[in-house]
CSV table of C-alpha atoms in Angstrom, one decimal:
chain,number,residue,atom,x,y,z
A,1,UNK,CA,71.0,180.3,250.0
A,2,UNK,CA,73.8,181.9,251.2
A,3,UNK,CA,77.0,184.3,249.4
A,4,UNK,CA,79.0,181.4,248.9
A,5,UNK,CA,76.2,179.6,247.5
A,6,UNK,CA,75.3,182.3,244.9
A,7,UNK,CA,79.0,182.4,244.3
A,8,UNK,CA,79.0,178.7,242.8
A,9,UNK,CA,76.0,179.4,241.1
A,10,UNK,CA,76.8,182.0,239.2
A,11,UNK,CA,80.3,180.7,238.6
A,12,UNK,CA,78.7,177.7,237.0
A,13,UNK,CA,76.3,179.9,234.9
A,14,UNK,CA,79.2,181.9,233.8
A,15,UNK,CA,81.1,178.4,232.6
A,16,UNK,CA,78.2,177.7,230.7
A,17,UNK,CA,77.8,180.8,229.0
A,18,UNK,CA,81.7,180.9,227.6
A,19,UNK,CA,81.4,177.7,226.8
A,20,UNK,CA,77.8,178.1,224.7
A,21,UNK,CA,78.8,181.4,223.3
A,22,UNK,CA,82.3,179.3,222.5
A,23,UNK,CA,84.1,182.4,223.8
A,24,UNK,CA,87.0,180.4,225.9
A,25,UNK,CA,87.5,177.2,227.1
A,26,UNK,CA,89.7,178.2,229.2
A,27,UNK,CA,87.7,180.4,231.2
A,28,UNK,CA,85.0,178.4,230.8
A,29,UNK,CA,86.9,175.8,232.7
A,30,UNK,CA,87.9,178.0,235.1
A,31,UNK,CA,84.7,179.1,235.6
A,32,UNK,CA,83.5,175.4,236.6
A,33,UNK,CA,86.4,175.0,238.5
A,34,UNK,CA,85.8,177.9,241.1
A,35,UNK,CA,81.7,176.7,241.0
A,36,UNK,CA,82.9,173.1,241.6
A,37,UNK,CA,85.4,174.4,244.4
A,38,UNK,CA,82.9,176.5,246.0
A,39,UNK,CA,80.7,173.5,246.3
A,40,UNK,CA,82.9,171.3,248.3
A,41,UNK,CA,82.9,174.1,250.9
A,42,UNK,CA,79.7,173.8,251.5
A,43,UNK,CA,78.0,171.8,254.9
A,44,UNK,CA,76.0,169.1,252.8
A,45,UNK,CA,77.8,169.6,249.6
A,46,UNK,CA,76.1,167.8,246.5
A,47,UNK,CA,78.6,165.2,245.5
A,48,UNK,CA,76.4,163.9,242.4
A,49,UNK,CA,76.5,167.7,240.9
A,50,UNK,CA,80.2,168.5,241.8
A,51,UNK,CA,81.9,165.1,240.2
A,52,UNK,CA,80.5,165.5,236.6
A,53,UNK,CA,82.1,168.7,236.8
A,54,UNK,CA,85.7,167.9,237.4
A,55,UNK,CA,85.1,165.1,235.2
A,56,UNK,CA,84.4,167.3,232.2
A,57,UNK,CA,87.7,169.8,233.1
A,58,UNK,CA,89.8,167.0,233.6
A,59,UNK,CA,88.7,165.4,230.1
A,60,UNK,CA,89.4,169.0,228.7
A,61,UNK,CA,93.2,169.0,230.4
A,62,UNK,CA,94.1,165.6,229.1
A,63,UNK,CA,93.1,166.8,225.7
A,64,UNK,CA,95.7,168.7,225.7
A,65,UNK,CA,99.3,167.7,225.8
A,66,UNK,CA,100.4,171.1,227.9
A,67,UNK,CA,97.5,170.7,230.3
A,68,UNK,CA,97.7,167.1,231.3
A,69,UNK,CA,99.7,168.0,234.5
A,70,UNK,CA,97.1,170.3,235.2
A,71,UNK,CA,94.7,167.9,235.4
A,72,UNK,CA,96.9,165.4,238.2
A,73,UNK,CA,95.2,167.8,241.1
A,74,UNK,CA,92.0,167.7,239.8
A,75,UNK,CA,91.8,163.5,239.2
A,76,UNK,CA,93.1,163.8,243.5
A,77,UNK,CA,90.0,166.0,244.1
A,78,UNK,CA,87.8,164.2,242.0
A,79,UNK,CA,89.2,160.6,244.0
A,80,UNK,CA,88.2,162.5,247.3
A,81,UNK,CA,84.9,163.8,246.0
A,82,UNK,CA,83.8,159.8,245.2
A,83,UNK,CA,85.1,158.9,248.7
A,84,UNK,CA,83.3,162.0,250.7
A,85,UNK,CA,80.0,160.8,248.5
A,86,UNK,CA,81.0,157.1,250.2
A,87,UNK,CA,81.4,155.2,246.6
A,88,UNK,CA,85.2,153.5,247.1
A,89,UNK,CA,84.0,151.3,244.0
A,90,UNK,CA,83.6,155.1,241.4
A,91,UNK,CA,86.3,156.2,243.3
A,92,UNK,CA,88.5,153.3,242.2
A,93,UNK,CA,87.3,152.9,238.8
A,94,UNK,CA,87.8,156.6,237.9
A,95,UNK,CA,91.6,156.2,239.5
A,96,UNK,CA,92.2,153.2,237.6
A,97,UNK,CA,90.9,155.3,234.5
A,98,UNK,CA,93.0,157.9,234.6
A,99,UNK,CA,96.1,156.0,235.5
A,100,UNK,CA,95.8,154.7,232.0
A,101,UNK,CA,95.5,157.9,230.6
A,102,UNK,CA,97.9,159.5,232.4
A,103,UNK,CA,100.8,156.9,233.4
A,104,UNK,CA,102.8,159.2,235.1
A,105,UNK,CA,100.2,159.6,237.8
A,106,UNK,CA,101.1,156.6,239.9
A,107,UNK,CA,105.1,156.9,240.1
A,108,UNK,CA,103.5,160.7,241.6
A,109,UNK,CA,103.6,161.9,245.0
A,110,UNK,CA,99.7,162.5,244.7
A,111,UNK,CA,98.6,158.9,242.8
A,112,UNK,CA,100.5,157.2,246.0
A,113,UNK,CA,98.3,159.4,248.3
A,114,UNK,CA,95.4,158.5,246.5
A,115,UNK,CA,96.2,154.3,245.7
A,116,UNK,CA,97.4,154.8,249.6
A,117,UNK,CA,93.5,156.5,250.9
A,118,UNK,CA,92.2,154.0,248.4
A,119,UNK,CA,93.5,151.2,250.4
A,120,UNK,CA,93.0,152.4,253.9
A,121,UNK,CA,89.3,152.7,253.0
A,122,UNK,CA,89.0,149.6,251.6
A,123,UNK,CA,90.8,147.8,254.8
A,124,UNK,CA,88.6,150.0,256.8
A,125,UNK,CA,92.2,151.1,258.4
A,126,UNK,CA,91.4,154.3,260.0
A,127,UNK,CA,95.5,154.7,261.3
A,128,UNK,CA,96.5,154.0,258.1
A,129,UNK,CA,94.2,156.5,256.2
A,130,UNK,CA,95.4,158.8,258.9
A,131,UNK,CA,99.3,158.2,258.4
A,132,UNK,CA,98.8,158.3,254.0
A,133,UNK,CA,97.1,161.8,254.7
A,134,UNK,CA,100.1,163.1,257.4
A,135,UNK,CA,102.8,161.4,254.7
A,136,UNK,CA,101.4,163.6,252.4
A,137,UNK,CA,100.6,166.7,254.2
A,138,UNK,CA,103.6,167.1,255.9
A,139,UNK,CA,105.2,167.9,252.8
A,140,UNK,CA,102.9,169.4,250.5
A,141,UNK,CA,100.1,171.1,252.6
A,142,UNK,CA,96.3,170.7,251.0
A,143,UNK,CA,94.2,173.5,250.4
A,144,UNK,CA,90.9,174.8,251.6
A,145,UNK,CA,89.0,172.9,249.1
A,146,UNK,CA,91.4,169.9,249.6
A,147,UNK,CA,90.6,170.0,253.1
A,148,UNK,CA,86.8,170.8,253.2
A,149,UNK,CA,86.2,167.6,250.5
A,150,UNK,CA,89.0,165.0,253.5
A,151,UNK,CA,87.0,166.7,256.6
A,152,UNK,CA,83.7,164.8,254.7
A,153,UNK,CA,85.4,161.7,254.2
A,154,UNK,CA,86.8,161.4,257.4
A,155,UNK,CA,83.5,162.5,258.8
A,156,UNK,CA,82.6,159.7,257.4
A,157,UNK,CA,85.4,157.0,257.8
A,158,UNK,CA,84.1,154.3,260.1
A,159,UNK,CA,82.2,156.6,261.6
A,160,UNK,CA,84.4,158.3,263.7
A,161,UNK,CA,86.1,161.8,264.2
A,162,UNK,CA,84.7,165.2,262.5
A,163,UNK,CA,87.4,165.4,260.6
A,164,UNK,CA,89.5,168.6,262.0
A,165,UNK,CA,91.1,166.3,264.4
A,166,UNK,CA,93.0,164.4,261.1
A,167,UNK,CA,93.2,167.8,259.0
A,168,UNK,CA,94.5,169.7,262.5
A,169,UNK,CA,92.9,172.8,261.1
A,170,UNK,CA,89.5,174.5,262.1
A,171,UNK,CA,87.5,174.6,259.0
A,172,UNK,CA,86.3,178.0,257.5
A,173,UNK,CA,85.8,179.7,254.5
A,174,UNK,CA,87.2,183.5,254.1
A,175,UNK,CA,87.5,185.7,251.4
A,176,UNK,CA,90.4,184.0,249.4
A,177,UNK,CA,88.3,181.3,248.3
A,178,UNK,CA,86.6,183.0,246.0
A,179,UNK,CA,90.0,183.8,244.4
A,180,UNK,CA,90.6,180.8,244.0
A,181,UNK,CA,92.7,179.9,241.0
A,182,UNK,CA,94.8,177.1,239.1
A,183,UNK,CA,97.7,177.4,237.5
A,184,UNK,CA,96.1,175.9,234.5
A,185,UNK,CA,95.0,179.3,233.7
A,186,UNK,CA,97.9,180.8,233.0
A,187,UNK,CA,98.7,177.7,231.0
A,188,UNK,CA,95.6,177.5,228.9
A,189,UNK,CA,95.9,180.9,226.9
């Protein structure tokens, strides 16, 4: 097991301890997110284990009005994970569910992105998929985690491409990834 895998496991265990001891839900959420984010960067992520982690934190964020906006980027990652798991139906169900929880999602750039990618995947339209990604990333570049997830989606998409050609960069994990934190940490405490 490599260092990144060990770090992901340690963050997951830390999240469980924070939660079990009722020490801090904020700290637990952050540890769970770091674990899930690092796990997304593995060469063969276990999406079936990552997806429930994002869902758990999204639910925690949606319960607090002040944190609802912090759930939006996680909903996007969650939908990307479903697509990387090659589960279009699951991605659509979760996206629609969270649209009900946060009606502002659909009118946001992020909501339009996910909706466009889901439509492109459903239509098996690689060109539409690429244009949707490009349209979003020219305004707001993705982070390393989103790029890692999307590289898996693109690898699966119609059996074409390596993922790097659409995302425009070589995916490498460096020390910065271990320092990934969400802005929600500041808002929660």
